[in-house]
Amino acid sequence: MSGLIGKKIGMTSIFDENGKNIPCTVIEAGPCIVTQVRTEEVDGYKAVQLGFDDATEKSATKADQGHAKKAGTSVKRKIVEFKGFDAEYKLGDAITVEHFAEGEFVDVAGTSKGKGFQGVVKRHGFGGVGQATHGQHNRLRAPGSIGAASYPARVFKGMKMAGRMGGDTVKVQNLRVLKVVAEKNLLVVKGCVPGHKNAYVIIRK
């Protein structure tokens, strides 16, 4: 699936032609620079490697600097490979937000917000142990039993327990493109996308 790298700006809402208020997310999508072209002869598959968001020379390794120099561009913070582009691109070409059109559907992937170490009620939606009465004073949000007794004498893998929550790669599919603002490199999609403000997202169609 072809696509672009973007940065989540934040959420807002717009009105459609029927006067309905639609929640949407604004994404700064591109321009992305072609930093490498994968070919069948050399790499065994066809793909285009895109770079987004300039990094400082100071923060880049010599390898990154050499890689960017070959493409005739500056060092990029985020580099992702995409397959499925119809057009043929060469090193240094720029792909803009006009790659997308209003009305089409896209998939947006990003890293969800980290929540830290959370209990079973927040992490897995447990209901707790019931009422807060009948002698029960400290078990309201406890996980309860995690197994039987001498058989199986272990805790099964995948048991829902408290633990680190968030910070996962999440993909939201079939978000409709509501608006493409080419002069500002902005893409407005219906609904929400994973990640905090200014987080990198990958938009595919």
Tab-separated table of C-alpha atoms in Angstrom:
chain	number	residue	atom	x	y	z
A	1	MET	CA	0.000	0.000	0.000
A	2	SER	CA	1.387	3.365	-1.000
A	3	GLY	CA	1.295	6.233	1.460
A	4	LEU	CA	3.115	8.974	3.338
A	5	ILE	CA	4.663	9.694	6.717
A	6	GLY	CA	2.920	12.372	8.749
A	7	LYS	CA	2.750	14.104	12.085
A	8	LYS	CA	-0.414	14.304	14.181
A	9	ILE	CA	-1.271	17.959	14.825
A	10	GLY	CA	-4.405	17.433	16.906
A	11	MET	CA	-8.177	17.035	16.771
A	12	THR	CA	-10.918	19.422	15.773
A	13	SER	CA	-14.384	19.206	14.218
A	14	ILE	CA	-15.916	20.477	11.006
A	15	PHE	CA	-19.455	20.741	9.685
A	16	ASP	CA	-20.509	18.828	6.563
A	17	GLU	CA	-22.964	20.051	3.915
A	18	ASN	CA	-25.891	18.747	6.004
A	19	GLY	CA	-24.823	20.733	9.055
A	20	LYS	CA	-23.628	17.656	10.932
A	21	ASN	CA	-20.629	18.153	13.236
A	22	ILE	CA	-17.874	15.635	12.385
A	23	PRO	CA	-14.912	14.997	14.719
A	24	CYS	CA	-11.666	14.834	12.777
A	25	THR	CA	-7.894	14.722	13.119
A	26	VAL	CA	-5.475	17.105	11.407
A	27	ILE	CA	-2.263	15.486	10.147
A	28	GLU	CA	0.759	17.212	8.618
A	29	ALA	CA	1.453	14.751	5.797
A	30	GLY	CA	4.701	15.214	3.885
A	31	PRO	CA	6.385	16.425	1.866
A	32	CYS	CA	8.312	13.136	2.013
A	33	ILE	CA	11.621	12.768	0.188
A	34	VAL	CA	12.623	9.551	-1.601
A	35	THR	CA	15.790	8.455	0.213
A	36	GLN	CA	16.152	5.020	-1.413
A	37	VAL	CA	14.551	2.999	-4.211
A	38	ARG	CA	14.371	-0.778	-3.760
A	39	THR	CA	14.445	-2.825	-6.984
A	40	GLU	CA	13.853	-6.469	-7.895
A	41	GLU	CA	17.364	-6.829	-9.329
A	42	VAL	CA	19.250	-5.549	-6.265
A	43	ASP	CA	16.909	-6.107	-3.295
A	44	GLY	CA	14.519	-8.787	-4.520
A	45	TYR	CA	11.422	-6.585	-4.114
A	46	LYS	CA	10.090	-3.214	-5.232
A	47	ALA	CA	9.601	-0.446	-2.698
A	48	VAL	CA	10.262	3.226	-2.074
A	49	GLN	CA	11.934	4.463	1.112
A	50	LEU	CA	10.630	7.859	2.246
A	51	GLY	CA	12.079	10.300	4.771
A	52	PHE	CA	10.139	12.940	6.700
A	53	ASP	CA	10.973	15.812	9.088
A	54	ASP	CA	14.472	17.275	8.971
A	55	ALA	CA	16.919	16.315	11.711
A	56	THR	CA	19.995	18.300	12.703
A	57	GLU	CA	23.414	17.169	11.445
A	58	LYS	CA	24.567	17.179	15.070
A	59	SER	CA	22.041	14.500	16.073
A	60	ALA	CA	22.678	12.267	13.035
A	61	THR	CA	25.211	9.477	12.667
A	62	LYS	CA	27.775	9.459	9.843
A	63	ALA	CA	25.831	6.598	8.226
A	64	ASP	CA	22.613	8.634	8.224
A	65	GLN	CA	24.443	11.668	6.835
A	66	GLY	CA	25.917	9.595	4.002
A	67	HIS	CA	22.540	8.005	3.245
A	68	ALA	CA	20.874	11.432	2.987
A	69	LYS	CA	23.744	12.902	0.944
A	70	LYS	CA	23.307	10.163	-1.663
A	71	ALA	CA	19.679	11.265	-2.091
A	72	GLY	CA	20.706	14.931	-2.165
A	73	THR	CA	18.639	15.848	0.881
A	74	SER	CA	19.037	16.612	4.569
A	75	VAL	CA	19.014	13.943	7.284
A	76	LYS	CA	15.471	12.837	8.171
A	77	ARG	CA	14.049	11.946	11.585
A	78	LYS	CA	11.602	9.295	10.324
A	79	ILE	CA	12.267	6.817	7.513
A	80	VAL	CA	9.683	4.268	6.309
A	81	GLU	CA	9.425	1.967	3.293
A	82	PHE	CA	6.253	1.832	1.178
A	83	LYS	CA	5.209	-0.600	-1.527
A	84	GLY	CA	2.523	-0.183	-4.154
A	85	PHE	CA	3.357	3.200	-5.716
A	86	ASP	CA	2.130	3.344	-9.331
A	87	ALA	CA	4.576	6.038	-10.449
A	88	GLU	CA	8.318	5.497	-10.764
A	89	TYR	CA	10.315	7.648	-8.361
A	90	LYS	CA	14.015	8.410	-8.214
A	91	LEU	CA	16.283	9.575	-5.373
A	92	GLY	CA	15.467	13.047	-4.090
A	93	ASP	CA	11.902	13.203	-5.457
A	94	ALA	CA	9.313	14.786	-3.157
A	95	ILE	CA	5.864	13.239	-2.593
A	96	THR	CA	3.289	15.656	-1.227
A	97	VAL	CA	-0.085	15.425	0.473
A	98	GLU	CA	-1.711	15.624	-2.980
A	99	HIS	CA	-1.035	11.884	-3.181
A	100	PHE	CA	-4.379	11.647	-1.327
A	101	ALA	CA	-7.765	12.853	-2.562
A	102	GLU	CA	-10.846	13.990	-0.676
A	103	GLY	CA	-13.405	11.242	-0.150
A	104	GLU	CA	-11.047	8.259	-0.291
A	105	PHE	CA	-10.317	5.997	2.675
A	106	VAL	CA	-6.938	5.591	4.391
A	107	ASP	CA	-5.368	3.471	7.143
A	108	VAL	CA	-3.407	5.361	9.806
A	109	ALA	CA	-0.863	3.599	12.034
A	110	GLY	CA	0.963	5.089	15.007
A	111	THR	CA	2.176	4.430	18.541
A	112	SER	CA	-0.595	4.758	21.131
A	113	LYS	CA	-0.194	6.957	24.191
A	114	GLY	CA	1.725	5.279	27.004
A	115	LYS	CA	-0.367	4.858	30.174
A	116	GLY	CA	2.272	3.346	32.471
A	117	PHE	CA	1.596	0.429	34.843
A	118	GLN	CA	-2.173	0.009	35.112
A	119	GLY	CA	-4.489	-2.334	37.014
A	120	VAL	CA	-6.933	-4.845	35.588
A	121	VAL	CA	-9.968	-2.546	35.736
A	122	LYS	CA	-8.408	0.079	33.464
A	123	ARG	CA	-6.266	-2.291	31.387
A	124	HIS	CA	-8.752	-5.102	30.712
A	125	GLY	CA	-12.118	-3.679	31.754
A	126	PHE	CA	-12.623	-5.928	34.799
A	127	GLY	CA	-15.679	-5.051	36.874
A	128	GLY	CA	-14.021	-5.374	40.267
A	129	VAL	CA	-15.209	-7.730	43.002
A	130	GLY	CA	-18.790	-6.495	43.243
A	131	GLN	CA	-20.150	-4.335	46.037
A	132	ALA	CA	-18.032	-2.419	48.490
A	133	THR	CA	-20.039	-3.846	51.402
A	134	HIS	CA	-20.483	-7.217	53.204
A	135	GLY	CA	-17.175	-7.075	55.008
A	136	GLN	CA	-15.131	-6.457	51.858
A	137	HIS	CA	-12.898	-3.437	52.421
A	138	ASN	CA	-9.821	-3.669	50.158
A	139	ARG	CA	-10.708	-5.872	47.165
A	140	LEU	CA	-12.790	-3.530	44.985
A	141	ARG	CA	-10.382	-3.311	41.990
A	142	ALA	CA	-8.461	-6.532	42.634
A	143	PRO	CA	-7.969	-9.130	39.857
A	144	GLY	CA	-9.456	-12.029	41.837
A	145	SER	CA	-8.401	-15.631	41.235
A	146	ILE	CA	-5.707	-16.305	38.613
A	147	GLY	CA	-5.975	-20.097	38.507
A	148	ALA	CA	-7.024	-23.334	40.200
A	149	ALA	CA	-5.016	-25.360	42.752
A	150	SER	CA	-2.527	-28.223	42.603
A	151	TYR	CA	-3.693	-28.826	39.050
A	152	PRO	CA	-2.621	-27.149	36.788
A	153	ALA	CA	-0.243	-25.789	39.470
A	154	ARG	CA	0.709	-22.884	37.224
A	155	VAL	CA	-0.722	-19.696	35.766
A	156	PHE	CA	-1.767	-20.047	32.125
A	157	LYS	CA	0.018	-17.889	29.583
A	158	GLY	CA	-1.962	-14.851	28.503
A	159	MET	CA	-3.726	-14.455	31.863
A	160	LYS	CA	-5.127	-10.941	32.046
A	161	MET	CA	-3.232	-9.123	34.779
A	162	ALA	CA	-2.050	-5.664	35.711
A	163	GLY	CA	0.913	-4.359	33.722
A	164	ARG	CA	2.318	-1.819	31.333
A	165	MET	CA	-0.412	-0.321	29.162
A	166	GLY	CA	-0.211	1.688	25.955
A	167	GLY	CA	2.819	2.438	23.818
A	168	ASP	CA	1.727	-0.161	21.235
A	169	THR	CA	1.604	0.120	17.460
A	170	VAL	CA	-2.053	0.637	16.592
A	171	LYS	CA	-3.636	0.872	13.145
A	172	VAL	CA	-7.007	2.532	12.562
A	173	GLN	CA	-8.525	1.482	9.248
A	174	ASN	CA	-10.887	3.092	6.742
A	175	LEU	CA	-10.763	6.711	7.859
A	176	ARG	CA	-12.332	9.003	5.287
A	177	VAL	CA	-10.272	11.918	3.993
A	178	LEU	CA	-12.405	15.006	4.585
A	179	LYS	CA	-10.036	17.676	3.347
A	180	VAL	CA	-6.627	18.047	1.669
A	181	VAL	CA	-4.931	21.428	2.209
A	182	ALA	CA	-2.036	21.222	-0.257
A	183	GLU	CA	-0.465	24.633	0.440
A	184	LYS	CA	-0.033	23.765	4.143
A	185	ASN	CA	0.619	19.997	3.679
A	186	LEU	CA	-2.402	19.177	5.845
A	187	LEU	CA	-4.653	16.143	5.698
A	188	VAL	CA	-7.942	16.112	7.627
A	189	VAL	CA	-9.352	12.645	8.320
A	190	LYS	CA	-12.593	11.648	10.022
A	191	GLY	CA	-12.267	10.251	13.562
A	192	CYS	CA	-9.219	9.821	15.767
A	193	VAL	CA	-5.760	8.378	15.148
A	194	PRO	CA	-3.372	6.828	17.704
A	195	GLY	CA	-0.624	8.787	19.433
A	196	HIS	CA	-0.007	12.069	21.188
A	197	LYS	CA	0.223	15.472	19.498
A	198	ASN	CA	3.287	15.744	17.212
A	199	ALA	CA	3.586	11.935	17.109
A	200	TYR	CA	4.624	10.359	13.805
A	201	VAL	CA	1.949	8.421	11.943
A	202	ILE	CA	2.008	6.343	8.766
A	203	ILE	CA	-0.848	6.954	6.344
A	204	ARG	CA	-1.524	4.278	3.712
A	205	LYS	CA	-4.178	3.920	1.024
